Each structure stands twice: as C-alpha cells, then as structure tokens.
C-alpha cells in the first residue's frame, strides 16, 4: 500500500513531514463513561433498571411484564447461570467502575451481554442496545 | 528600534520516565484524543518489529508537551516509540518498547500525561515539554504487521530558531 506523507513549510522556515493518516473523528465516548452519562443512555428504561438493581437480591422479585423469569438460565447470552446471577455481577461491576473506578467501557466483556439481558427481560426495547453500545455521543 | 530576539533554550537530551527503559509496562490512557486537544496520526501500515517515521520537524525549533503511542484495539502486541532530537542518535532521546499487552488506548508515553484517567479525574499533565532546536523525529513500531492499529498523539509548538 502506498502511503502519503504531507510536507508543510513552517512559518519562519523549517519543514514538517507527517504521515497523512488522520484519525477518524471520534463521535462517541466509549471509555471512562460516567454513571450519569450511562444511565441517560437508557432513557425511560432507567427507572425499570433502577428497580431491578434495588431488587436483584430479592428472590421474590420478578421484572413486571417480563416474558422470562430472572431465575432461568440466561439463554440470551448462552450462559448456564441465571439472569439474576449474571445481572447481580454486572450491577456490582458498574458500581465499582463508576465509584472511583475508570468508568463504564462499552467494550468491557460484561457491557453488551448485560444489555442483551435487559432486552430479554423486556426492559430495553429491541434495537436500543445497538445504539447504547456505541457509547456517549460527543 | 525594536528587535525580535528568537527564544533559545537547551534541547532535551534524554527523557526519563517510568517507560523509558525497555521493556516497560504499557500505560492506559483512555479518551486521550477527546479530552486533551492533541493531534492524532494513525501509524498506517507497519512491518512487524520495524520502526517507521510518523512525523518529522526539521530546520526549526519547538516544544512538544504531549507525545504518546497508543493502541487502537485489544489485540496482544508490544509497541515501540523512538524520539530523535536535533539529530542525536547516540543515545536517542527516547527509545523504548512495551511489554506485550492486550488493551485498547494503551501504550507508551514520552511526554505529557502522568496518570490514566479515572471516572472522576483527568490525567495530570505535569510533564515539562520536550525542547528541540533543529529537528524532532517520531518513529513508531508494533510487534505485529498491521495497519492503523496504533496512533501517535502529539501536541507541539514551533518557534524561531535562535
């Protein structure tokens, strides 16, 4: 592949020679996402998420209107553990990341599967996880 | 009659930081291009283990206050960064290679950021700038043969030569 170097005469003399490979303009923040930034991506779903988070260890709690139980294997993410077990871990990780940690990372191994779980539980409408996983619009 | 007097300061001869000795632990700097008003240059096609010139300033003086080479994705690799100031190659001002790492936005820093970002703070830019009086050359390498999987972040000012 032929690569191009650009040459620029500098003010006052001198020359800049630079590889002409500008980075595409970043449109979304994908790392170090603050808790409030991540929650806003959920939109109206954040209220149901908050209720789920507060009740994740209440074995009598099920997501209202969900087509699946929290206590069945998480087939949406091909894991033998239950949705409840998986999301409990995800909520803990979120708390650690956003409370003195490095913030939410959309590429973290827990992020997208957690969104798939929320969709399976009918908390997130279909299609929203694909937008959320892009990150926070700059 | 007024007279413009060009600024003159000693050129940086060596950069010593936590990563200046090979092999070094790679440093994670997320959102560098977004939060710090730095210029970014993808490294293009790299031959495995071969340094490639990315930027060259010649016949001018200046100061570089941020210089880093970071990965774009989480593929396991090492990254190497070499800086030549005013043509001095023995030794180079900076010439170091990371240990193998597997994370994006991670790599090696010659100037500028001292700490990775956390959710409640930004990296501190406490480093003094690198100064050159005639030339400044930046070269990058990866342990992998790859294209546009690493990026140079740089921020500099040029000034009249003394």
Short mmCIF file of C-alpha atoms in Angstrom, two decimals:
data_model
loop_
_atom_site.label_atom_id
_atom_site.label_comp_id
_atom_site.label_asym_id
_atom_site.label_seq_id
_atom_site.Cartn_x
_atom_site.Cartn_y
_atom_site.Cartn_z
CA UNK A 1 0.00 0.00 0.00
CA UNK A 2 1.38 3.38 -0.94
CA UNK A 3 1.23 5.80 1.90
CA UNK A 4 1.40 9.52 1.56
CA UNK A 5 3.45 11.90 3.61
CA UNK A 6 2.45 15.53 3.58
CA UNK A 7 5.09 18.24 3.62
CA UNK A 8 4.44 21.66 5.05
CA UNK A 9 6.74 24.67 5.05
CA UNK A 10 6.63 26.09 8.54
CA UNK A 11 6.41 29.81 9.35
CA UNK A 12 9.90 31.16 9.86
CA UNK A 13 11.48 28.35 7.89
CA UNK A 14 11.61 24.67 8.66
CA UNK A 15 9.59 21.79 7.38
CA UNK A 16 7.05 19.37 8.71
CA UNK A 17 6.82 15.93 7.13
CA UNK A 18 3.91 13.95 8.51
CA UNK A 19 2.29 10.66 7.65
CA UNK A 20 -1.05 11.56 6.14
CA UNK A 21 -3.20 9.22 8.26
CA UNK A 22 -5.54 11.37 10.31
CA UNK A 23 -7.59 9.51 12.83
CA UNK A 24 -11.32 9.43 12.06
CA UNK A 25 -13.15 11.95 14.16
CA UNK A 26 -14.37 10.22 17.26
CA UNK A 27 -18.10 10.64 17.57
CA UNK A 28 -18.70 8.75 20.79
CA UNK A 29 -17.05 8.39 24.16
CA UNK A 30 -16.50 4.67 24.67
CA UNK A 31 -14.43 4.55 27.83
CA UNK A 32 -14.47 6.35 31.12
CA UNK A 33 -18.23 6.86 30.82
CA UNK A 34 -19.68 8.35 33.96
CA UNK A 35 -22.60 6.74 35.76
CA UNK A 36 -24.94 9.59 34.91
CA UNK A 37 -23.89 9.50 31.26
CA UNK A 38 -24.51 5.75 31.02
CA UNK A 39 -27.87 5.95 32.81
CA UNK A 40 -29.10 8.62 30.41
CA UNK A 41 -28.49 6.25 27.51
CA UNK A 42 -31.22 4.02 28.95
CA UNK A 43 -33.79 6.76 28.57
CA UNK A 44 -37.12 5.82 30.11
CA UNK A 45 -35.79 2.32 30.79
CA UNK A 46 -33.54 3.64 33.54
CA UNK A 47 -36.44 3.60 36.02
CA UNK A 48 -37.06 -0.11 35.47
CA UNK A 49 -33.29 -0.73 35.62
CA UNK A 50 -33.10 1.07 38.97
CA UNK A 51 -35.97 -1.03 40.32
CA UNK A 52 -34.27 -4.19 39.13
CA UNK A 53 -30.95 -3.15 40.66
CA UNK A 54 -32.61 -2.41 44.01
CA UNK A 55 -34.37 -5.79 43.99
CA UNK A 56 -31.80 -8.04 42.36
CA UNK A 57 -31.18 -9.99 45.55
CA UNK A 58 -34.89 -10.20 46.44
CA UNK A 59 -35.69 -13.72 45.29
CA UNK A 60 -39.41 -12.88 45.24
CA UNK A 61 -38.90 -10.06 42.73
CA UNK A 62 -39.51 -10.51 39.03
CA UNK A 63 -39.41 -7.79 36.37
CA UNK A 64 -43.02 -6.64 35.75
CA UNK A 65 -44.21 -7.71 32.33
CA UNK A 66 -41.07 -9.68 31.53
CA UNK A 67 -41.57 -12.70 29.26
CA UNK A 68 -38.82 -14.55 31.13
CA UNK A 69 -38.04 -15.17 34.77
CA UNK A 70 -34.91 -13.80 36.40
CA UNK A 71 -34.23 -17.28 37.73
CA UNK A 72 -33.92 -19.25 34.50
CA UNK A 73 -30.64 -19.82 32.67
CA UNK A 74 -29.58 -16.73 30.73
CA UNK A 75 -30.17 -18.19 27.27
CA UNK A 76 -29.99 -14.73 25.70
CA UNK A 77 -26.26 -14.75 26.42
CA UNK A 78 -25.70 -18.52 26.25
CA UNK A 79 -24.78 -18.92 29.90
CA UNK A 80 -25.99 -21.63 32.29
CA UNK A 81 -26.24 -19.20 35.18
CA UNK A 82 -29.47 -17.31 35.75
CA UNK A 83 -30.26 -13.78 34.62
CA UNK A 84 -30.39 -12.79 38.26
CA UNK A 85 -26.91 -14.14 38.96
CA UNK A 86 -25.42 -12.53 35.87
CA UNK A 87 -27.03 -9.13 36.38
CA UNK A 88 -26.11 -9.06 40.05
CA UNK A 89 -22.47 -9.30 38.97
CA UNK A 90 -22.99 -6.68 36.28
CA UNK A 91 -24.51 -4.25 38.79
CA UNK A 92 -21.56 -4.77 41.14
CA UNK A 93 -19.11 -4.15 38.31
CA UNK A 94 -21.00 -0.99 37.31
CA UNK A 95 -20.84 0.28 40.90
CA UNK A 96 -17.11 -0.37 41.10
CA UNK A 97 -16.41 1.19 37.71
CA UNK A 98 -18.35 4.36 38.37
CA UNK A 99 -17.46 4.86 42.02
CA UNK A 100 -13.74 5.52 41.99
CA UNK A 101 -13.04 3.26 39.04
CA UNK A 102 -12.32 4.00 35.40
CA UNK A 103 -15.93 4.45 34.33
CA UNK A 104 -18.03 2.33 32.01
CA UNK A 105 -16.28 0.81 29.00
CA UNK A 106 -18.57 -0.22 26.15
CA UNK A 107 -16.01 -2.85 25.15
CA UNK A 108 -15.94 -4.48 28.57
CA UNK A 109 -16.97 -8.14 28.41
CA UNK A 110 -19.96 -7.51 30.70
CA UNK A 111 -21.43 -4.49 28.94
CA UNK A 112 -23.09 -5.78 25.79
CA UNK A 113 -24.29 -9.06 27.36
CA UNK A 114 -25.94 -7.09 30.15
CA UNK A 115 -27.84 -5.09 27.55
CA UNK A 116 -28.90 -8.32 25.87
CA UNK A 117 -30.27 -9.48 29.22
CA UNK A 118 -32.22 -6.26 29.68
CA UNK A 119 -33.70 -6.74 26.22
CA UNK A 120 -34.64 -10.34 27.03
CA UNK A 121 -36.37 -9.11 30.18
CA UNK A 122 -38.28 -6.57 28.07
CA UNK A 123 -36.71 -3.65 29.95
CA UNK A 124 -34.90 -2.40 26.85
CA UNK A 125 -36.86 -2.15 23.61
CA UNK A 126 -35.38 -4.02 20.62
CA UNK A 127 -32.68 -2.04 18.86
CA UNK A 128 -31.73 0.21 21.75
CA UNK A 129 -28.74 -1.89 22.84
CA UNK A 130 -27.16 -1.38 19.40
CA UNK A 131 -27.29 2.38 19.93
CA UNK A 132 -26.17 2.26 23.55
CA UNK A 133 -23.10 0.14 22.80
CA UNK A 134 -21.74 2.93 20.58
CA UNK A 135 -21.18 4.95 23.72
CA UNK A 136 -21.97 8.52 24.66
CA UNK A 137 -22.39 10.92 21.76
CA UNK A 138 -19.79 13.65 21.96
CA UNK B 1 14.41 50.30 17.04
CA UNK B 2 12.89 47.11 18.37
CA UNK B 3 14.44 43.79 17.57
CA UNK B 4 12.88 40.39 17.70
CA UNK B 5 15.03 38.04 19.71
CA UNK B 6 14.33 34.39 18.99
CA UNK B 7 13.78 32.29 22.04
CA UNK B 8 16.53 29.83 22.71
CA UNK B 9 16.52 27.06 25.21
CA UNK B 10 18.55 23.90 25.58
CA UNK B 11 17.31 20.92 23.66
CA UNK B 12 16.10 17.90 25.58
CA UNK B 13 18.82 15.27 25.57
CA UNK B 14 17.08 12.39 27.29
CA UNK B 15 13.60 11.56 28.55
CA UNK B 16 13.43 9.52 31.70
CA UNK B 17 10.08 8.27 32.94
CA UNK B 18 8.51 5.00 34.01
CA UNK B 19 8.50 3.81 30.40
CA UNK B 20 11.88 4.98 29.14
CA UNK B 21 13.60 1.67 29.82
CA UNK B 22 12.71 -1.39 27.75
CA UNK B 23 10.71 -3.43 28.30
CA UNK B 24 8.23 -1.23 30.08
CA UNK B 25 4.69 -1.75 31.34
CA UNK B 26 2.17 -0.24 28.95
CA UNK B 27 0.08 2.65 30.22
CA UNK B 28 -3.68 3.00 29.69
CA UNK B 29 -4.82 6.46 28.59
CA UNK B 30 -8.50 6.32 27.56
CA UNK B 31 -10.07 9.25 25.72
CA UNK B 32 -6.73 10.98 25.13
CA UNK B 33 -7.75 12.35 21.76
CA UNK B 34 -11.06 13.59 23.11
CA UNK B 35 -10.08 15.22 26.37
CA UNK B 36 -6.71 16.86 25.68
CA UNK B 37 -6.82 18.75 22.37
CA UNK B 38 -3.99 16.69 20.91
CA UNK B 39 -3.31 15.87 17.27
CA UNK B 40 -3.70 12.22 16.30
CA UNK B 41 -1.89 10.40 13.48
CA UNK B 42 -2.60 6.77 12.70
CA UNK B 43 0.57 4.79 12.08
CA UNK B 44 -0.60 3.29 8.79
CA UNK B 45 0.94 0.04 7.58
CA UNK B 46 3.58 -1.25 9.98
CA UNK B 47 6.04 -4.06 9.32
CA UNK B 48 6.36 -6.20 12.45
CA UNK B 49 9.20 -5.01 14.63
CA UNK B 50 10.26 -2.21 12.28
CA UNK B 51 10.32 1.43 13.29
CA UNK B 52 8.53 3.75 10.89
CA UNK B 53 8.80 7.53 10.75
CA UNK B 54 5.49 9.17 11.56
CA UNK B 55 6.40 12.82 11.96
CA UNK B 56 9.49 14.86 11.26
CA UNK B 57 10.10 18.52 12.05
CA UNK B 58 13.31 19.82 10.54
CA UNK B 59 15.15 23.13 10.38
CA UNK B 60 13.01 24.54 13.13
CA UNK B 61 12.86 24.76 16.89
CA UNK B 62 9.96 23.98 19.17
CA UNK B 63 8.49 22.28 22.18
CA UNK B 64 6.44 19.09 22.44
CA UNK B 65 4.27 18.81 25.51
CA UNK B 66 2.35 15.63 24.69
CA UNK B 67 3.68 12.59 22.85
CA UNK B 68 2.23 9.11 23.13
CA UNK B 69 1.80 5.99 21.02
CA UNK B 70 -1.36 4.08 21.88
CA UNK B 71 -3.12 1.01 20.59
CA UNK B 72 -6.45 1.17 18.78
CA UNK B 73 -7.72 -2.28 19.73
CA UNK B 74 -7.16 -5.03 22.29
CA UNK B 75 -5.08 -7.38 20.13
CA UNK B 76 -1.99 -8.51 22.01
CA UNK B 77 1.12 -6.66 20.88
CA UNK B 78 4.10 -4.60 22.00
CA UNK B 79 4.57 -1.01 20.89
CA UNK B 80 7.82 0.88 20.48
CA UNK B 81 8.38 4.63 20.35
CA UNK B 82 11.60 6.39 19.38
CA UNK B 83 12.30 10.11 19.50
CA UNK B 84 15.30 11.78 17.87
CA UNK B 85 16.03 15.34 18.93
CA UNK B 86 18.38 17.53 16.90
CA UNK B 87 19.77 14.51 15.10
CA UNK B 88 21.28 12.91 18.19
CA UNK B 89 21.08 9.12 17.91
CA UNK B 90 23.62 8.03 20.45
CA UNK B 91 21.65 7.80 22.51
CA UNK B 92 18.19 8.64 21.25
CA UNK B 93 16.21 11.00 23.47
CA UNK B 94 13.62 8.25 23.89
CA UNK B 95 13.75 4.69 22.62
CA UNK B 96 11.62 2.16 24.41
CA UNK B 97 9.35 -0.83 23.87
CA UNK B 98 6.45 -2.00 25.99
CA UNK B 99 5.81 -5.44 27.33
CA UNK B 100 3.08 -7.31 25.49
CA UNK B 101 -0.35 -6.01 26.40
CA UNK B 102 -3.93 -6.62 25.29
CA UNK B 103 -5.96 -3.45 25.63
CA UNK B 104 -7.08 -0.54 23.50
CA UNK B 105 -6.00 3.06 24.21
CA UNK B 106 -2.85 1.69 25.84
CA UNK B 107 0.81 2.17 25.05
CA UNK B 108 3.83 4.32 25.70
CA UNK B 109 4.22 7.96 26.68
CA UNK B 110 7.30 10.08 26.04
CA UNK B 111 5.85 13.39 27.15
CA UNK B 112 2.82 14.73 28.89
CA UNK B 113 0.37 12.55 30.71
CA UNK B 114 1.39 11.16 34.02
CA UNK B 115 -1.67 9.18 35.02
CA UNK B 116 -4.52 7.36 33.39
CA UNK B 117 -7.98 8.81 33.56
CA UNK B 118 -10.46 7.64 36.15
CA UNK B 119 -14.15 8.32 36.18
CA UNK B 120 -13.67 11.26 38.50
CA UNK B 121 -10.44 12.80 37.29
CA UNK B 122 -8.47 13.58 34.17
CA UNK B 123 -4.86 12.64 33.58
CA UNK B 124 -2.46 15.18 35.01
CA UNK B 125 -0.27 16.96 32.51
CA UNK B 126 2.59 17.77 34.80
CA UNK B 127 5.49 16.94 32.49
CA UNK B 128 7.77 19.69 31.15
CA UNK B 129 7.82 19.91 27.35
CA UNK B 130 10.46 18.30 25.19
CA UNK B 131 12.51 21.03 23.50
CA UNK B 132 14.35 20.87 20.21
CA UNK B 133 16.43 23.49 18.42
CA UNK B 134 16.75 21.98 14.95
CA UNK B 135 14.80 18.76 14.43
CA UNK B 136 12.33 16.39 16.05
CA UNK B 137 11.58 12.95 14.65
CA UNK B 138 8.99 10.46 15.91
CA UNK B 139 9.11 6.79 14.92
CA UNK B 140 6.71 4.02 15.90
CA UNK B 141 6.68 0.24 15.71
CA UNK B 142 4.44 -2.67 16.62
CA UNK B 143 5.37 -6.28 17.21
CA UNK B 144 2.67 -7.11 14.67
CA UNK B 145 2.45 -6.41 10.97
CA UNK B 146 -0.74 -4.37 10.96
CA UNK B 147 -2.38 -1.25 9.57
CA UNK B 148 -3.80 1.65 11.54
CA UNK B 149 -3.90 -0.31 14.81
CA UNK B 150 -1.89 2.27 16.72
CA UNK B 151 -1.93 6.05 16.84
CA UNK B 152 0.52 8.79 17.68
CA UNK B 153 -0.90 11.57 19.83
CA UNK B 154 1.15 14.74 19.80
CA UNK B 155 0.89 18.37 20.73
CA UNK B 156 3.67 20.78 19.93
CA UNK B 157 4.59 24.38 19.16
CA UNK B 158 7.31 25.55 16.82
CA UNK B 159 9.37 28.68 17.37
CA UNK B 160 12.05 30.59 15.57
CA UNK B 161 15.50 29.07 15.72
CA UNK B 162 17.99 31.05 17.78
#
